[in-house]
Amino acid sequence: MPGGAVIGTVDTGRIEAPVTAKAYMMCAFSAFGGIFFGFDSGYISGVMGMPYFVHLYTGLPYPPTTSSALFTLSSSDKSLITSILSAGTFFGAIAAGDIADFIGRRTTVIIGCIVFIIGVILQTASTTLGLLVAGRLIAGIGVGFVSAIIILYMSEVAPKKVRGAIVSGYQFCITIGILLASCVDYATQNRLDTGSYRIPIGIQMAWALILGTGLFLLPESPRYFVKKGKLDKAVEVTARLRGQPRDSVYVQQEVAEIVANHEYELQVTPQGSYFNSWIVCFKGSLRDPGSNLRRTILGTSLQMMQQWTGVNFIFYFGTTFFQALNTISNPFLIGLITTLVNVCSTPISFWTVEKFGRRPLLIWGALGMVVCQFIVAIIGTVTNNGTGNPNAVSAMIAFICIYIFFFASTWGPGAWVLIGEIFPLPIRSRGVGLSTASNWLWNCIIAVITPYMVGTDKGNLGAKVFWVWGSLCCCCLAYAYFLVPETKGLSLEQVDRMFEECTPRTSSKWRPHTTYASEMGLTDKGAVQHDVTEVEHKV
Ligand code: BGC
């Protein structure tokens, strides 16, 4: 068998090429995009706590003449610096869907890397708030491109049996990015020169260079070519991705199914003008789980819920939150530990997402988070943020770590896996873009308001803020139970059919019983070849 060792085999519904080691490597490489998503959102928490950075950006004298709680950036500056990245990513992700349909998924990610590098250069050069904020905004646009389109690309090129695991690999890279950022922050925190923040910021260029260069060598998504009507190209890249010859029955059937599904979707909801093609994302009835409207709401709300879990409170403001707990001697170290827990827990999902499925993962994950957050809230309330009570502080930190464990092994990867799977091809790039934008919008909202809720100069909620996150996690639990469908083990085209035929709560029992290709008479070997001419003709 060309392309390396055989890892997997045939299944229900239709035949899929065995998963080769080479295919794994190709799909898994794009997960690298997660590193700079994670690093970029992760480095800022530590940098905002660095003495030299605080001194330079606030003008406060160093060594501090006030208590450590007052030697800090104002809540409004923290809020602006942190949230501006997410504002950029929001717009980047929305625009990226259209660009990816126009010039291809791969090229869009490469452009995202270039934009990101420009933003990083500005941030590295900055010594004032204005330039830092502008740099983070531009870098954010690049991250928006990459974070939306990498998910789209990975979901479209990965073999269905390992799609969940491969997209979880992206989340794993996000967590590694956050951890690397913490390590670099930890190493440079005490420097009394601009290297303290310039090193963590500048290092990010390496991630963009690696991702951009690597993607040059990878094939484009076959679904992009089908959408463009270039079926010959679709066959060529599918053959490369699956490690099979072009005329292999696996390749022919896979492309035939994508074509048939695409044509079916276009018949059901024709695209029309540019404006109409956006409207299509919101068409259909709210009652119908398979309507585009329901799927767009599902994707965007799923990412909103992922942010409502409150995880970024820890990753964005962890260092300053732990600093405010006074009793802790090394808040940077605790921040580092939380990111380590995040990294180590994510790989569990590679197995569980395929073994138990997406739905149970989100339901049990939300339950675990609710319990941990309410425990932290209770301890924090009863002991007045653990003041003078090291045991209470240790217990809070322990439950925060368990809460991160639940997030990292469930909602962290789960939300990304699902948004890559739930949209039909005609609206997939926009759907994924909108959902990613929703992630960043809520990420931004939380980054803006949290400093005001917990800042010692503002709401001063301290650990009581976990009442808020715990309550929001209750919403995540109900949401997962009532609205999240099971997509495990299905091809993207089968997911499409599943949406039409059942509700989220009955979805795990649904099995594929027919294919679009067989319904449209495209299952014979050679049928795609015939269809190439047909579709090219139509386009
Ligand atoms: C979330 C990020 C978060 C990260 C933590 C991602 O899935 O979208 O907002 O910072 O997980 O690992």
mmCIF file with all atom_site columns, N, CA, C and O in Angstrom, residues 64 90 97 169 195 207 220 223 227 239 267 308 360 388 429 449 479 512 522:
data_model
loop_
_atom_site.group_PDB
_atom_site.id
_atom_site.type_symbol
_atom_site.label_atom_id
_atom_site.label_alt_id
_atom_site.label_comp_id
_atom_site.label_asym_id
_atom_site.label_entity_id
_atom_site.label_seq_id
_atom_site.pdbx_PDB_ins_code
_atom_site.Cartn_x
_atom_site.Cartn_y
_atom_site.Cartn_z
_atom_site.occupancy
_atom_site.B_iso_or_equiv
_atom_site.pdbx_formal_charge
_atom_site.auth_seq_id
_atom_site.auth_comp_id
_atom_site.auth_asym_id
_atom_site.auth_atom_id
_atom_site.pdbx_PDB_model_num
ATOM 1  N N  . PRO A 1 64  ? 9.432   49.232 43.667 1.00 0.00 ? 64  PRO A N  1
ATOM 2  C CA . PRO A 1 64  ? 8.162   49.853 44.063 1.00 0.00 ? 64  PRO A CA 1
ATOM 3  C C  . PRO A 1 64  ? 8.229   50.511 45.432 1.00 0.00 ? 64  PRO A C  1
ATOM 4  O O  . PRO A 1 64  ? 8.869   49.992 46.340 1.00 0.00 ? 64  PRO A O  1
ATOM 5  N N  . PHE A 1 90  ? -11.513 38.359 16.210 1.00 0.00 ? 90  PHE A N  1
ATOM 6  C CA . PHE A 1 90  ? -12.937 38.313 15.869 1.00 0.00 ? 90  PHE A CA 1
ATOM 7  C C  . PHE A 1 90  ? -13.123 38.700 14.393 1.00 0.00 ? 90  PHE A C  1
ATOM 8  O O  . PHE A 1 90  ? -13.723 37.966 13.615 1.00 0.00 ? 90  PHE A O  1
ATOM 9  N N  . GLY A 1 97  ? -13.346 33.148 6.443  1.00 0.00 ? 97  GLY A N  1
ATOM 10 C CA . GLY A 1 97  ? -14.191 32.152 5.779  1.00 0.00 ? 97  GLY A CA 1
ATOM 11 C C  . GLY A 1 97  ? -14.312 32.448 4.290  1.00 0.00 ? 97  GLY A C  1
ATOM 12 O O  . GLY A 1 97  ? -14.125 31.574 3.436  1.00 0.00 ? 97  GLY A O  1
ATOM 13 N N  . GLY A 1 169 ? -5.753  17.413 18.591 1.00 0.00 ? 169 GLY A N  1
ATOM 14 C CA . GLY A 1 169 ? -4.322  17.717 18.540 1.00 0.00 ? 169 GLY A CA 1
ATOM 15 C C  . GLY A 1 169 ? -4.096  19.213 18.417 1.00 0.00 ? 169 GLY A C  1
ATOM 16 O O  . GLY A 1 169 ? -3.107  19.765 18.923 1.00 0.00 ? 169 GLY A O  1
ATOM 17 N N  . GLY A 1 195 ? 14.079  43.333 27.422 1.00 0.00 ? 195 GLY A N  1
ATOM 18 C CA . GLY A 1 195 ? 14.120  41.899 27.091 1.00 0.00 ? 195 GLY A CA 1
ATOM 19 C C  . GLY A 1 195 ? 13.068  41.134 27.860 1.00 0.00 ? 195 GLY A C  1
ATOM 20 O O  . GLY A 1 195 ? 12.569  40.106 27.388 1.00 0.00 ? 195 GLY A O  1
ATOM 21 N N  . TRP A 1 207 ? 6.866   30.506 15.459 1.00 0.00 ? 207 TRP A N  1
ATOM 22 C CA . TRP A 1 207 ? 5.721   29.600 15.237 1.00 0.00 ? 207 TRP A CA 1
ATOM 23 C C  . TRP A 1 207 ? 5.078   29.893 13.883 1.00 0.00 ? 207 TRP A C  1
ATOM 24 O O  . TRP A 1 207 ? 4.699   28.992 13.138 1.00 0.00 ? 207 TRP A O  1
ATOM 25 N N  . GLU A 1 220 ? -3.903  21.086 -0.634 1.00 0.00 ? 220 GLU A N  1
ATOM 26 C CA . GLU A 1 220 ? -5.122  21.868 -0.340 1.00 0.00 ? 220 GLU A CA 1
ATOM 27 C C  . GLU A 1 220 ? -6.243  20.880 0.021  1.00 0.00 ? 220 GLU A C  1
ATOM 28 O O  . GLU A 1 220 ? -6.136  19.678 -0.248 1.00 0.00 ? 220 GLU A O  1
ATOM 29 N N  . ARG A 1 223 ? -12.267 19.385 -0.455 1.00 0.00 ? 223 ARG A N  1
ATOM 30 C CA . ARG A 1 223 ? -13.604 19.989 -0.441 1.00 0.00 ? 223 ARG A CA 1
ATOM 31 C C  . ARG A 1 223 ? -13.578 21.399 -1.015 1.00 0.00 ? 223 ARG A C  1
ATOM 32 O O  . ARG A 1 223 ? -14.570 21.875 -1.548 1.00 0.00 ? 223 ARG A O  1
ATOM 33 N N  . LYS A 1 227 ? -15.874 22.534 -4.190 1.00 0.00 ? 227 LYS A N  1
ATOM 34 C CA . LYS A 1 227 ? -16.662 23.762 -4.152 1.00 0.00 ? 227 LYS A CA 1
ATOM 35 C C  . LYS A 1 227 ? -16.361 24.641 -5.369 1.00 0.00 ? 227 LYS A C  1
ATOM 36 O O  . LYS A 1 227 ? -17.228 25.301 -5.905 1.00 0.00 ? 227 LYS A O  1
ATOM 37 N N  . ALA A 1 239 ? -5.978  11.734 -3.285 1.00 0.00 ? 239 ALA A N  1
ATOM 38 C CA . ALA A 1 239 ? -5.039  10.626 -3.474 1.00 0.00 ? 239 ALA A CA 1
ATOM 39 C C  . ALA A 1 239 ? -3.778  10.869 -2.628 1.00 0.00 ? 239 ALA A C  1
ATOM 40 O O  . ALA A 1 239 ? -3.283  9.963  -1.961 1.00 0.00 ? 239 ALA A O  1
ATOM 41 N N  . GLN A 1 267 ? -28.818 22.185 -4.203 1.00 0.00 ? 267 GLN A N  1
ATOM 42 C CA . GLN A 1 267 ? -30.213 22.087 -4.655 1.00 0.00 ? 267 GLN A CA 1
ATOM 43 C C  . GLN A 1 267 ? -31.154 22.544 -3.553 1.00 0.00 ? 267 GLN A C  1
ATOM 44 O O  . GLN A 1 267 ? -32.125 23.244 -3.777 1.00 0.00 ? 267 GLN A O  1
ATOM 45 N N  . TRP A 1 308 ? -17.650 30.705 28.269 1.00 0.00 ? 308 TRP A N  1
ATOM 46 C CA . TRP A 1 308 ? -18.376 30.886 29.536 1.00 0.00 ? 308 TRP A CA 1
ATOM 47 C C  . TRP A 1 308 ? -17.848 29.965 30.633 1.00 0.00 ? 308 TRP A C  1
ATOM 48 O O  . TRP A 1 308 ? -18.138 30.173 31.803 1.00 0.00 ? 308 TRP A O  1
ATOM 49 N N  . PRO A 1 360 ? -21.061 12.937 25.296 1.00 0.00 ? 360 PRO A N  1
ATOM 50 C CA . PRO A 1 360 ? -20.744 12.618 26.701 1.00 0.00 ? 360 PRO A CA 1
ATOM 51 C C  . PRO A 1 360 ? -19.582 13.444 27.233 1.00 0.00 ? 360 PRO A C  1
ATOM 52 O O  . PRO A 1 360 ? -19.585 13.860 28.396 1.00 0.00 ? 360 PRO A O  1
ATOM 53 N N  . GLY A 1 388 ? -4.623  34.854 55.211 1.00 0.00 ? 388 GLY A N  1
ATOM 54 C CA . GLY A 1 388 ? -3.985  34.292 56.404 1.00 0.00 ? 388 GLY A CA 1
ATOM 55 C C  . GLY A 1 388 ? -4.299  32.817 56.596 1.00 0.00 ? 388 GLY A C  1
ATOM 56 O O  . GLY A 1 388 ? -4.124  32.279 57.695 1.00 0.00 ? 388 GLY A O  1
ATOM 57 N N  . SER A 1 429 ? -17.147 27.058 5.457  1.00 0.00 ? 429 SER A N  1
ATOM 58 C CA . SER A 1 429 ? -16.051 27.972 5.811  1.00 0.00 ? 429 SER A CA 1
ATOM 59 C C  . SER A 1 429 ? -16.598 29.165 6.597  1.00 0.00 ? 429 SER A C  1
ATOM 60 O O  . SER A 1 429 ? -15.996 29.611 7.570  1.00 0.00 ? 429 SER A O  1
ATOM 61 N N  . ILE A 1 449 ? -14.249 42.464 30.807 1.00 0.00 ? 449 ILE A N  1
ATOM 62 C CA . ILE A 1 449 ? -14.967 42.710 32.064 1.00 0.00 ? 449 ILE A CA 1
ATOM 63 C C  . ILE A 1 449 ? -14.321 42.080 33.302 1.00 0.00 ? 449 ILE A C  1
ATOM 64 O O  . ILE A 1 449 ? -14.500 42.574 34.406 1.00 0.00 ? 449 ILE A O  1
ATOM 65 N N  . TYR A 1 479 ? -26.895 23.031 28.230 1.00 0.00 ? 479 TYR A N  1
ATOM 66 C CA . TYR A 1 479 ? -26.708 23.232 26.790 1.00 0.00 ? 479 TYR A CA 1
ATOM 67 C C  . TYR A 1 479 ? -26.230 21.932 26.126 1.00 0.00 ? 479 TYR A C  1
ATOM 68 O O  . TYR A 1 479 ? -26.764 21.495 25.118 1.00 0.00 ? 479 TYR A O  1
ATOM 69 N N  . PRO A 1 512 ? -25.403 5.536  9.632  1.00 0.00 ? 512 PRO A N  1
ATOM 70 C CA . PRO A 1 512 ? -25.541 5.826  8.204  1.00 0.00 ? 512 PRO A CA 1
ATOM 71 C C  . PRO A 1 512 ? -26.205 4.660  7.484  1.00 0.00 ? 512 PRO A C  1
ATOM 72 O O  . PRO A 1 512 ? -25.862 3.513  7.757  1.00 0.00 ? 512 PRO A O  1
ATOM 73 N N  . LEU A 1 522 ? -23.456 7.990  -8.245 1.00 0.00 ? 522 LEU A N  1
ATOM 74 C CA . LEU A 1 522 ? -22.038 8.300  -8.463 1.00 0.00 ? 522 LEU A CA 1
ATOM 75 C C  . LEU A 1 522 ? -21.102 7.301  -7.808 1.00 0.00 ? 522 LEU A C  1
ATOM 76 O O  . LEU A 1 522 ? -19.945 7.597  -7.597 1.00 0.00 ? 522 LEU A O  1
#
